[in-house]
Amino acid sequence: MAGIECPMLCGNKVKSESLMSDHIDSGCTKHILTQENGHSPIIKPSPFFANRTSTSVSKPSEAVQPSPTPTRSTKPSNQPPQNGLKRPLEAPQNGDGPHQHEQGPAYKRAKLRELHKSAPLAERMRPRTLDEVCGQELVGPEGILRGLIAENRVPSMILWGGPGTGKTTIARLIAHTAGCRLVEINATSTGVQEVKKLFVEAQGDRELTGRKTIVFCDEIHRYSKAQQDIFLGPVESGQVTLIGATTENPSFKVINALMSRCRTFTLSKLTDKAIVTIMQRAVDAEYPEKPPSLIDNEFLEFLSAFSDGDARTALNILELAFDLSKRPTMTADVLKRSLTQTLVYDRNGDQHYDAISAFHKAIRGSDGDAALYYLARMLQSGEDPLYIARRLVVIASEDIGLADNTMLPLAVATYTACEKIGMPEARISLAHCSVAFALAPKSTRAYRGLASAMEALKEPGKAGLPIPLHLRNAPTRLMKEIGYGAEYKYNPDYLDGRVVQEYLPEKMKGTTFLEERHLGLQLDPDINYEAEEIKPEI
């Protein structure tokens, strides 16, 4: 009689398939097929039932010192598991009984501790509770998100914040606190088909266990708008709770249909004080007795300013500082210089747009120093000089405009120079143009006039008003016969080009879009015009 090998890896064969369930329920001790040579079978509890059956084996010595038997293979059987039970991921390779059992949980904990120690400092210092999250009021004691979690009403949401502000950590803590199953995906590496499978698994898990599933999608903005449609149905039906994380403005990067189904929470940039607190925790954890002498509070404040509100960056730099500070010849100044070789600037993120916006506004405000600062910051961080030159062409017409018509040719020439000679020489042309623009007089007459005309077209009936007949083109005989172009007065034929002639449609006669002033009329309450003997023209 061959028997059937137990799928729980106890190493024994059961008399028949019908007895397999009872064998497994007994902790792999019943219905074992006796070996043909007459020796007793090995009664070794399955690892799956180790805790449950450790006291039920009457002769533990049999598990430690089995009778001589032919060598058995430790490879898992191809027989499918009974009663839906899955065999462990790894079969024991060496040793039997108590030795293997003693190494179980303790061995795994030791391995986890080793893995934890080898992880980067930023990973090791992740908060384990919501109370440990620093610098985000949303999950603070009075935070709106904290309240929703406490009431077990976690909605689908978009977490919008810069790098290192805690998006991933908060998502994990939400799932842990709410007792939900968490599945983490990244838009850069998880395809649509894989996401569909996750939704099916989530539905099955909920039907089987009643647990909700939270799908955390990091960098959700990396999915195309068509790909984002995959989330609509499952989110709307409550099949899953979606937590999407993005560093980009979701108004531009996430489809409206998904935005309407999710709540958007903005994670604020961490303050220097919060960054110092986070780094101090790391110092206390890594050096509970005495930290390196170079890693003092002044040094942590220096790193917090450099990290630009990014806790991950701060902790990564701090970890490097721990290593460098061990060198016997290291000084505080050398350590700081070693850690601050590059600027914090993301060419593809919000800082890319923030820097060019600040550059534009500095020129508009006639602040040449600020314009040069932001120009240098962008160039140092590898910004495309043509991108900056294109913005200068826009500034020439939008902000300087009619006050100095020579600035537009200068901007075009600057763009051509950047195109022809490239970096690093192109930086000089960009600086020349930027300072010239900052010092030039400003006029927004043309820009504001166009804006007024565009606004007028929004009024009912204004966009389709008939063009006066005398202004219409008359290339054919028929058009001339019906009056197109008739009675038009060609201005160059008249003295000083002056004629009495209407150019706007009849219903818009007398409308003015172009103002007489180059700039606006508002007074800045922060300026004491009388003390500075400035008399604004009104």
Coordinates of C-alpha atoms in Angstrom, one line a residue:
M1 CA 0.0 0.0 0.0
A2 CA 1.6 3.2 -1.2
G3 CA -0.3 5.7 0.8
I4 CA -0.5 9.5 0.2
E5 CA 2.2 11.9 1.3
C6 CA 1.1 14.6 3.8
P7 CA 1.1 18.0 2.1
M8 CA 2.0 19.6 5.5
L9 CA 5.6 18.4 5.1
C10 CA 5.5 16.1 8.2
G11 CA 7.4 13.5 6.2
N12 CA 4.8 10.7 6.6
K13 CA 2.4 9.0 4.4
V14 CA -1.3 8.7 5.2
K15 CA -3.3 5.5 4.7
S16 CA -5.9 7.0 2.4
E17 CA -7.0 10.4 1.0
S18 CA -10.2 10.2 3.0
L19 CA -8.2 10.2 6.2
M20 CA -6.0 13.2 5.2
S21 CA -8.2 15.9 6.8
D22 CA -8.3 14.0 10.1
H23 CA -4.5 13.5 9.9
I24 CA -3.9 17.2 9.4
D25 CA -6.3 18.2 12.2
S26 CA -4.5 15.9 14.6
G27 CA -1.3 17.7 14.0
C28 CA 0.0 15.0 11.7
T29 CA -0.1 12.3 14.3
K30 CA -2.9 10.0 13.2
H31 CA -3.5 7.5 10.4
I32 CA 0.2 7.3 9.5
L33 CA 1.1 4.3 7.2
T34 CA 3.4 1.9 9.0
Q35 CA 6.7 1.3 7.1
E36 CA 7.0 -2.1 5.4
N37 CA 10.1 -3.0 7.4
G38 CA 8.2 -2.8 10.6
H39 CA 9.8 0.3 12.0
S40 CA 7.6 2.9 13.6
P41 CA 6.8 6.0 11.5
I42 CA 8.3 9.3 12.3
I43 CA 5.9 11.3 14.3
K44 CA 7.0 14.9 13.5
P45 CA 4.4 17.7 13.9
S46 CA 4.0 19.9 10.9
P47 CA 5.6 23.3 11.3
F48 CA 2.1 24.7 10.6
F49 CA 0.8 23.1 13.8
A50 CA 4.0 23.3 15.8
N51 CA 2.5 25.2 18.7
R52 CA -0.7 23.3 18.7
T53 CA 0.8 19.8 18.8
S54 CA 4.0 20.2 20.8
T55 CA 2.4 18.6 23.9
S56 CA 0.4 15.9 22.1
V57 CA 3.3 13.7 21.0
S58 CA 3.8 11.0 23.6
K59 CA 7.3 10.1 22.6
P60 CA 9.3 13.2 21.6
S61 CA 12.5 11.1 21.4
E62 CA 11.1 9.5 18.3
A63 CA 11.1 12.9 16.6
V64 CA 14.7 13.5 17.6
Q65 CA 16.2 10.1 17.0
P66 CA 14.1 8.2 14.4
S67 CA 14.6 4.5 13.7
P68 CA 16.8 3.8 10.7
T69 CA 14.7 4.2 7.6
P70 CA 15.5 4.8 3.9
T71 CA 16.4 8.4 3.2
R72 CA 13.3 10.4 2.2
S73 CA 13.3 13.4 -0.1
T74 CA 12.4 16.7 1.5
K75 CA 11.0 18.1 -1.7
P76 CA 7.3 19.2 -1.4
S77 CA 4.8 16.8 -2.8
N78 CA 2.9 17.6 -6.0
Q79 CA -0.3 16.5 -4.2
P80 CA -2.6 19.5 -3.8
P81 CA -3.2 20.6 -0.2
Q82 CA -6.4 19.4 1.4
N83 CA -9.1 21.6 3.0
G84 CA -7.7 24.7 1.4
L85 CA -4.6 24.7 3.6
K86 CA -1.4 26.0 1.9
R87 CA 2.0 24.4 2.6
P88 CA 4.6 26.8 4.0
L89 CA 6.7 28.8 1.6
E90 CA 9.9 27.0 2.5
A91 CA 10.3 23.3 3.5
P92 CA 12.7 22.6 6.3
Q93 CA 15.9 21.4 4.8
N94 CA 17.9 20.1 7.7
G95 CA 17.1 18.8 11.2
D96 CA 14.0 17.4 12.6
G97 CA 11.5 18.1 15.4
P98 CA 12.4 20.4 18.3
H99 CA 15.5 21.8 16.8
Q100 CA 13.5 23.2 13.9
H101 CA 10.6 24.2 16.1
E102 CA 12.9 26.2 18.4
Q103 CA 14.3 28.1 15.5
G104 CA 10.9 29.2 14.1
P105 CA 9.6 32.6 15.4
A106 CA 12.9 33.5 17.1
Y107 CA 14.9 32.8 14.0
K108 CA 12.5 34.9 11.9
R109 CA 12.6 37.8 14.3
A110 CA 16.4 37.7 14.2
K111 CA 16.4 37.8 10.4
L112 CA 13.9 40.7 10.5
R113 CA 16.2 42.6 12.9
E114 CA 19.1 42.0 10.6
L115 CA 17.1 43.3 7.6
H116 CA 16.0 46.3 9.6
K117 CA 19.5 47.2 10.6
S118 CA 20.7 47.1 7.0
A119 CA 17.9 49.4 5.7
P120 CA 18.7 53.1 5.1
L121 CA 18.3 55.4 8.1
A122 CA 15.3 57.0 6.5
E123 CA 13.5 53.7 6.4
R124 CA 14.5 52.7 9.9
M125 CA 13.1 55.9 11.3
R126 CA 9.7 55.7 9.8
P127 CA 7.0 56.4 12.4
R128 CA 5.2 53.4 13.7
T129 CA 2.1 55.2 15.0
L130 CA 0.2 58.3 14.0
D131 CA 1.4 60.0 17.2
E132 CA 5.0 59.8 15.9
V133 CA 4.3 61.6 12.7
C134 CA 5.9 65.0 12.9
G135 CA 5.0 68.2 11.2
Q136 CA 1.7 67.2 9.6
E137 CA -1.4 68.6 11.3
L138 CA -3.7 66.5 9.1
V139 CA -2.9 63.5 11.3
G140 CA -2.3 65.4 14.5
P141 CA -4.6 65.1 17.5
E142 CA -7.1 67.6 16.0
G143 CA -6.4 66.8 12.4
I144 CA -9.3 66.1 10.0
L145 CA -7.7 63.0 8.6
R146 CA -7.0 61.7 12.2
G147 CA -10.7 62.1 13.0
L148 CA -11.8 60.2 9.9
I149 CA -9.5 57.3 10.8
A150 CA -10.7 57.3 14.4
E151 CA -14.3 57.1 13.2
N152 CA -13.4 54.3 10.8
R153 CA -14.5 56.4 7.8
V154 CA -11.3 56.4 5.7
P155 CA -12.3 57.8 2.3
S156 CA -10.4 57.3 -0.9
M157 CA -8.0 60.2 -1.1
I158 CA -5.1 61.9 -2.9
L159 CA -2.2 62.9 -0.8
W160 CA -0.4 65.8 -2.4
G161 CA 2.9 66.9 -1.1
G162 CA 6.6 67.3 -1.8
P163 CA 9.2 64.5 -1.5
G164 CA 9.8 63.4 2.1
T165 CA 6.7 64.9 3.6
G166 CA 5.3 61.5 4.8
K167 CA 2.9 60.4 2.1
T168 CA 3.9 56.7 2.1
T169 CA 4.2 56.6 5.9
I170 CA 0.8 58.1 6.5
A171 CA -0.8 55.7 4.0
R172 CA 0.7 52.7 5.9
L173 CA -0.3 54.0 9.3
I174 CA -3.8 54.6 8.0
A175 CA -4.1 51.0 6.9
H176 CA -2.6 49.7 10.1
T177 CA -4.8 51.9 12.4
A178 CA -7.9 51.1 10.5
G179 CA -7.2 47.3 10.5
C180 CA -7.3 47.1 6.7
R181 CA -5.3 45.0 4.2
L182 CA -2.7 47.2 2.5
V183 CA -1.5 46.7 -1.1
E184 CA 1.3 49.0 -2.3
I185 CA 1.9 49.7 -6.0
N186 CA 3.9 52.2 -7.9
A187 CA 2.7 53.7 -11.1
T188 CA 6.1 53.4 -12.7
S189 CA 6.3 49.6 -12.3
T190 CA 2.7 48.3 -12.0
G191 CA 0.7 47.8 -15.2
V192 CA -3.0 48.1 -15.6
Q193 CA -3.5 44.3 -15.8
E194 CA -1.8 43.8 -12.5
V195 CA -4.0 46.5 -10.9
K196 CA -7.1 44.7 -12.2
K197 CA -5.9 41.5 -10.5
L198 CA -5.5 43.4 -7.3
F199 CA -9.1 44.6 -7.4
V200 CA -10.3 41.0 -7.9
E201 CA -8.1 39.8 -5.0
A202 CA -9.5 42.6 -2.8
Q203 CA -13.1 41.6 -3.6
G204 CA -12.3 38.0 -2.8
D205 CA -10.6 38.9 0.5
R206 CA -13.5 41.0 1.6
E207 CA -16.0 38.3 0.9
L208 CA -13.8 35.7 2.7
T209 CA -12.6 37.7 5.7
G210 CA -14.6 40.9 5.8
R211 CA -11.5 43.0 5.6
K212 CA -11.3 46.1 3.5
T213 CA -8.4 46.6 1.2
I214 CA -6.5 49.9 0.8
V215 CA -4.6 50.3 -2.4
F216 CA -1.7 52.8 -2.0
C217 CA -0.6 54.0 -5.4
D218 CA 2.6 56.0 -5.2
E219 CA 3.3 58.5 -8.0
I220 CA -0.2 58.1 -9.3
H221 CA 0.4 61.1 -11.6
R222 CA 2.7 58.8 -13.7
Y223 CA -0.3 56.9 -14.9
S224 CA -1.8 58.4 -18.1
K225 CA -5.3 59.8 -17.9
A226 CA -6.6 56.7 -19.8
Q227 CA -4.9 54.4 -17.3
Q228 CA -6.3 56.3 -14.3
D229 CA -9.8 55.3 -15.5
I230 CA -9.1 51.8 -14.1
F231 CA -9.6 53.1 -10.6
L232 CA -13.0 54.7 -11.2
G233 CA -15.3 51.7 -10.8
P234 CA -13.6 50.0 -7.8
V235 CA -13.3 53.3 -6.0
E236 CA -16.9 54.4 -6.6
S237 CA -18.3 51.0 -5.6
G238 CA -16.2 50.8 -2.5
Q239 CA -14.4 47.6 -3.7
V240 CA -11.2 49.2 -2.6
T241 CA -10.1 52.4 -0.8
L242 CA -7.6 54.2 -2.9
I243 CA -4.8 56.4 -1.5
G244 CA -2.9 58.0 -4.3
A245 CA 0.3 59.9 -3.6
T246 CA 1.7 62.6 -5.9
T247 CA 4.3 65.3 -5.8
E248 CA 2.5 67.1 -8.7
N249 CA -0.5 69.3 -8.6
P250 CA -3.4 66.8 -8.9
S251 CA -5.6 69.4 -10.6
F252 CA -3.4 69.0 -13.7
K253 CA -2.2 65.4 -13.3
V254 CA -5.2 63.5 -12.0
I255 CA -8.4 63.1 -14.1
N256 CA -11.4 65.0 -12.9
A257 CA -13.6 61.9 -12.6
L258 CA -11.1 60.4 -10.1
M259 CA -10.6 63.7 -8.3
S260 CA -14.4 63.9 -7.7
R261 CA -14.4 60.4 -6.1
C262 CA -11.5 61.1 -3.8
R263 CA -10.7 63.7 -1.2
T264 CA -7.5 65.7 -1.7
F265 CA -5.3 66.3 1.3
T266 CA -2.3 68.6 1.0
L267 CA 0.7 67.6 3.1
S268 CA 2.6 70.8 4.0
K269 CA 6.3 71.2 3.5
L270 CA 8.0 70.2 6.8
T271 CA 9.4 73.1 8.8
D272 CA 13.0 73.3 9.8
K273 CA 11.9 72.7 13.4
A274 CA 10.1 69.5 12.4
I275 CA 13.1 68.3 10.4
V276 CA 15.4 68.9 13.4
T277 CA 13.0 67.0 15.6
I278 CA 13.1 64.0 13.2
M279 CA 16.9 64.1 12.9
Q280 CA 17.2 64.3 16.7
R281 CA 15.2 61.1 17.0
A282 CA 17.5 59.4 14.6
V283 CA 20.6 60.6 16.5
D284 CA 19.1 59.3 19.8
A285 CA 18.2 56.0 18.2
E286 CA 21.6 55.4 16.6
Y287 CA 23.7 56.8 19.5
P288 CA 21.7 56.3 22.7
E289 CA 24.7 57.0 24.9
K290 CA 26.8 59.6 23.2
P291 CA 26.5 61.0 19.7
P292 CA 29.5 62.1 17.6
S293 CA 30.8 65.5 18.8
L294 CA 30.3 67.0 15.3
I295 CA 26.6 66.1 15.3
D296 CA 25.3 68.8 17.5
N297 CA 22.1 70.9 17.4
E298 CA 23.7 73.6 15.3
F299 CA 24.7 71.0 12.8
L300 CA 21.2 69.6 12.7
E301 CA 19.8 73.1 12.1
F302 CA 22.2 73.5 9.2
L303 CA 21.1 70.2 7.6
S304 CA 17.4 71.1 8.1
A305 CA 17.8 74.3 6.1
F306 CA 19.6 72.4 3.4
S307 CA 17.0 69.6 3.2
D308 CA 14.3 72.0 2.0
G309 CA 11.5 70.4 4.0
D310 CA 12.3 66.8 2.8
A311 CA 12.7 64.5 5.8
R312 CA 14.1 61.7 3.6
T313 CA 16.8 63.9 2.2
A314 CA 17.6 65.1 5.8
L315 CA 18.0 61.6 7.1
N316 CA 20.0 60.4 4.1
I317 CA 22.4 63.3 4.6
L318 CA 22.5 62.7 8.3
E319 CA 23.4 59.0 7.8
L320 CA 26.3 60.1 5.6
A321 CA 27.3 62.5 8.2
F322 CA 27.4 59.7 10.8
D323 CA 30.0 57.9 8.6
L324 CA 32.1 61.0 7.7
S325 CA 32.2 62.2 11.4
K326 CA 34.1 59.0 12.3
R327 CA 37.2 60.1 10.4
P328 CA 39.8 61.4 12.8
T329 CA 40.7 64.5 10.8
M330 CA 37.1 65.5 10.1
T331 CA 36.1 69.1 11.1
A332 CA 32.7 70.7 11.2
D333 CA 33.4 73.0 8.2
V334 CA 34.8 70.2 6.1
L335 CA 31.8 68.0 7.0
K336 CA 29.4 70.7 6.0
R337 CA 31.1 71.3 2.7
S338 CA 31.2 67.6 2.0
L339 CA 27.5 67.3 2.5
T340 CA 26.3 70.3 0.5
Q341 CA 27.7 69.9 -3.0
T342 CA 24.4 70.1 -4.9
L343 CA 21.3 72.2 -4.7
V344 CA 17.9 70.8 -3.9
Y345 CA 16.0 71.3 -7.1
D346 CA 13.7 69.0 -9.1
R347 CA 13.6 69.8 -12.8
N348 CA 10.4 67.9 -13.3
G349 CA 8.5 68.8 -10.1
D350 CA 6.8 71.8 -8.5
Q351 CA 10.2 73.5 -7.8
H352 CA 10.8 73.6 -11.6
Y353 CA 7.7 75.8 -11.9
D354 CA 8.2 77.6 -8.7
A355 CA 11.7 78.8 -9.7
I356 CA 10.7 80.1 -13.1
S357 CA 7.6 81.8 -11.5
A358 CA 9.8 83.5 -8.9
F359 CA 12.3 84.6 -11.7
H360 CA 9.4 86.1 -13.7
K361 CA 8.0 87.9 -10.7
A362 CA 11.4 89.3 -9.7
I363 CA 11.8 90.9 -13.2
R364 CA 8.2 92.2 -13.1
G365 CA 9.0 93.8 -9.7
S366 CA 12.3 95.3 -11.1
D367 CA 14.4 93.4 -8.6
G368 CA 17.6 92.6 -10.5
D369 CA 19.2 90.9 -7.6
A370 CA 16.4 88.4 -7.1
A371 CA 16.2 87.8 -10.9
L372 CA 19.9 86.9 -10.9
Y373 CA 19.5 84.6 -7.9
Y374 CA 16.7 82.6 -9.4
L375 CA 18.5 82.5 -12.8
A376 CA 21.7 81.1 -11.1
R377 CA 19.6 78.6 -9.1
M378 CA 18.0 77.2 -12.2
L379 CA 21.2 77.1 -14.2
Q380 CA 23.2 75.5 -11.4
S381 CA 20.5 72.8 -11.1
G382 CA 20.7 71.9 -14.8
E383 CA 17.6 73.8 -16.1
D384 CA 17.4 74.0 -19.9
P385 CA 18.6 77.5 -20.9
L386 CA 16.1 77.6 -23.8
Y387 CA 13.3 77.1 -21.3
I388 CA 14.4 80.3 -19.5
A389 CA 14.9 82.1 -22.8
R390 CA 11.4 81.3 -23.9
R391 CA 10.0 82.8 -20.7
L392 CA 12.1 86.0 -21.4
V393 CA 10.4 86.4 -24.8
V394 CA 7.0 86.2 -23.0
I395 CA 8.1 88.8 -20.4
A396 CA 9.2 91.2 -23.1
S397 CA 5.7 91.6 -24.3
E398 CA 3.7 90.9 -21.2
D399 CA 5.5 93.1 -18.6
I400 CA 7.6 95.6 -20.5
G401 CA 5.5 95.8 -23.7
L402 CA 4.9 99.4 -25.0
A403 CA 7.2 101.0 -22.4
D404 CA 10.3 99.8 -24.4
N405 CA 9.7 98.0 -27.7
T406 CA 13.4 97.2 -28.1
M407 CA 13.2 94.5 -25.4
L408 CA 11.3 92.0 -27.5
P409 CA 14.1 91.9 -30.1
L410 CA 16.6 91.5 -27.3
A411 CA 14.7 88.5 -25.9
V412 CA 14.6 86.9 -29.3
A413 CA 18.3 87.5 -29.8
T414 CA 18.9 85.9 -26.4
Y415 CA 17.0 82.9 -27.4
T416 CA 19.0 82.6 -30.6
A417 CA 22.2 83.0 -28.6
C418 CA 21.3 80.2 -26.3
E419 CA 20.3 78.0 -29.3
K420 CA 23.6 78.7 -31.2
I421 CA 26.3 78.7 -28.5
G422 CA 24.7 76.6 -25.6
M423 CA 26.0 76.4 -22.1
P424 CA 28.0 77.5 -20.3
E425 CA 28.4 80.7 -22.4
A426 CA 24.7 81.1 -22.8
R427 CA 24.4 82.0 -19.1
I428 CA 26.0 85.4 -19.9
S429 CA 23.4 86.3 -22.5
L430 CA 20.6 85.2 -20.1
A431 CA 22.0 87.3 -17.3
H432 CA 22.3 90.3 -19.7
C433 CA 18.7 90.0 -20.8
S434 CA 17.4 89.3 -17.3
V435 CA 19.0 92.4 -15.8
A436 CA 18.0 94.6 -18.7
F437 CA 14.4 93.5 -18.3
A438 CA 14.5 94.1 -14.5
L439 CA 15.8 97.7 -15.0
A440 CA 13.5 98.5 -17.9
P441 CA 10.2 100.5 -17.5
K442 CA 7.1 98.4 -17.4
S443 CA 3.9 98.5 -19.3
T444 CA 1.0 96.1 -19.4
R445 CA -1.3 98.2 -21.6
A446 CA -1.3 95.7 -24.5
Y447 CA -1.6 92.7 -22.2
R448 CA -4.4 94.1 -20.2
G449 CA -6.1 95.4 -23.3
L450 CA -6.2 91.9 -24.9
A451 CA -7.5 90.5 -21.6
S452 CA -10.4 93.0 -21.6
A453 CA -11.2 92.1 -25.2
M454 CA -11.2 88.4 -24.5
E455 CA -13.5 89.0 -21.5
A456 CA -15.9 91.0 -23.6
L457 CA -16.3 88.0 -26.0
K458 CA -17.7 86.0 -23.1
E459 CA -20.8 88.2 -23.0
P460 CA -23.8 86.8 -24.9
G461 CA -23.9 87.7 -28.5
K462 CA -20.6 89.7 -28.5
A463 CA -18.5 87.0 -30.2
G464 CA -20.6 86.8 -33.3
L465 CA -21.5 90.4 -34.0
P466 CA -21.4 91.3 -37.7
I467 CA -18.3 93.0 -39.0
P468 CA -19.1 96.4 -40.6
L469 CA -19.5 96.1 -44.3
H470 CA -16.9 98.8 -45.1
L471 CA -14.2 96.7 -43.3
R472 CA -14.9 93.4 -45.0
N473 CA -12.7 91.9 -47.7
A474 CA -14.1 92.0 -51.2
P475 CA -12.1 89.7 -53.5
T476 CA -15.0 88.9 -55.8
R477 CA -17.3 91.0 -58.0
L478 CA -20.4 89.7 -56.1
M479 CA -19.0 90.8 -52.8
K480 CA -18.4 94.3 -54.1
E481 CA -21.9 94.5 -55.5
I482 CA -23.5 93.7 -52.1
G483 CA -21.4 96.4 -50.5
Y484 CA -18.3 94.6 -49.1
G485 CA -15.5 97.2 -48.6
A486 CA -17.7 100.1 -49.9
E487 CA -17.0 103.5 -48.5
Y488 CA -13.9 102.4 -46.7
K489 CA -11.4 105.3 -46.2
Y490 CA -7.8 104.3 -46.8
N491 CA -6.0 106.2 -44.0
P492 CA -2.7 106.7 -45.8
D493 CA -4.5 108.8 -48.4
Y494 CA -5.6 111.4 -45.8
L495 CA -3.7 114.1 -44.0
D496 CA -2.0 112.6 -40.9
G497 CA -4.0 109.5 -41.7
R498 CA -7.0 110.9 -39.8
V499 CA -10.5 110.0 -40.9
V500 CA -13.9 109.7 -39.4
Q501 CA -14.6 105.9 -39.5
E502 CA -15.9 103.3 -37.2
Y503 CA -14.0 100.1 -36.8
L504 CA -15.9 98.2 -34.1
P505 CA -19.2 96.4 -34.7
E506 CA -22.3 98.6 -34.4
K507 CA -23.3 97.3 -31.0
M508 CA -19.8 97.8 -29.6
K509 CA -19.4 101.4 -30.7
G510 CA -17.5 103.5 -28.2
T511 CA -16.1 100.4 -26.3
T512 CA -12.6 100.9 -25.0
F513 CA -10.1 98.1 -24.3
L514 CA -6.8 99.9 -24.4
E515 CA -6.2 102.1 -21.3
E516 CA -4.2 105.3 -21.3
R517 CA -2.0 104.2 -18.4
H518 CA 0.9 101.7 -18.7
L519 CA 0.2 100.3 -15.2
G520 CA -2.6 100.0 -12.8
L521 CA -4.0 102.4 -10.2
Q522 CA -3.9 100.4 -6.9
L523 CA -1.9 101.8 -4.0
D524 CA 0.2 99.4 -1.9
P525 CA -0.8 99.9 1.8
D526 CA 2.7 98.9 2.9
I527 CA 4.2 102.0 1.1
N528 CA 4.1 105.3 2.9
Y529 CA 3.9 107.5 -0.2
E530 CA 3.9 110.8 1.8
A531 CA 7.0 109.9 3.8
E532 CA 8.8 108.9 0.6
E533 CA 7.5 112.1 -1.1
I534 CA 6.0 110.0 -3.8
K535 CA 2.9 111.3 -5.4
P536 CA 1.2 108.6 -7.5
E537 CA -0.3 109.8 -10.7
I538 CA -4.0 109.1 -10.7

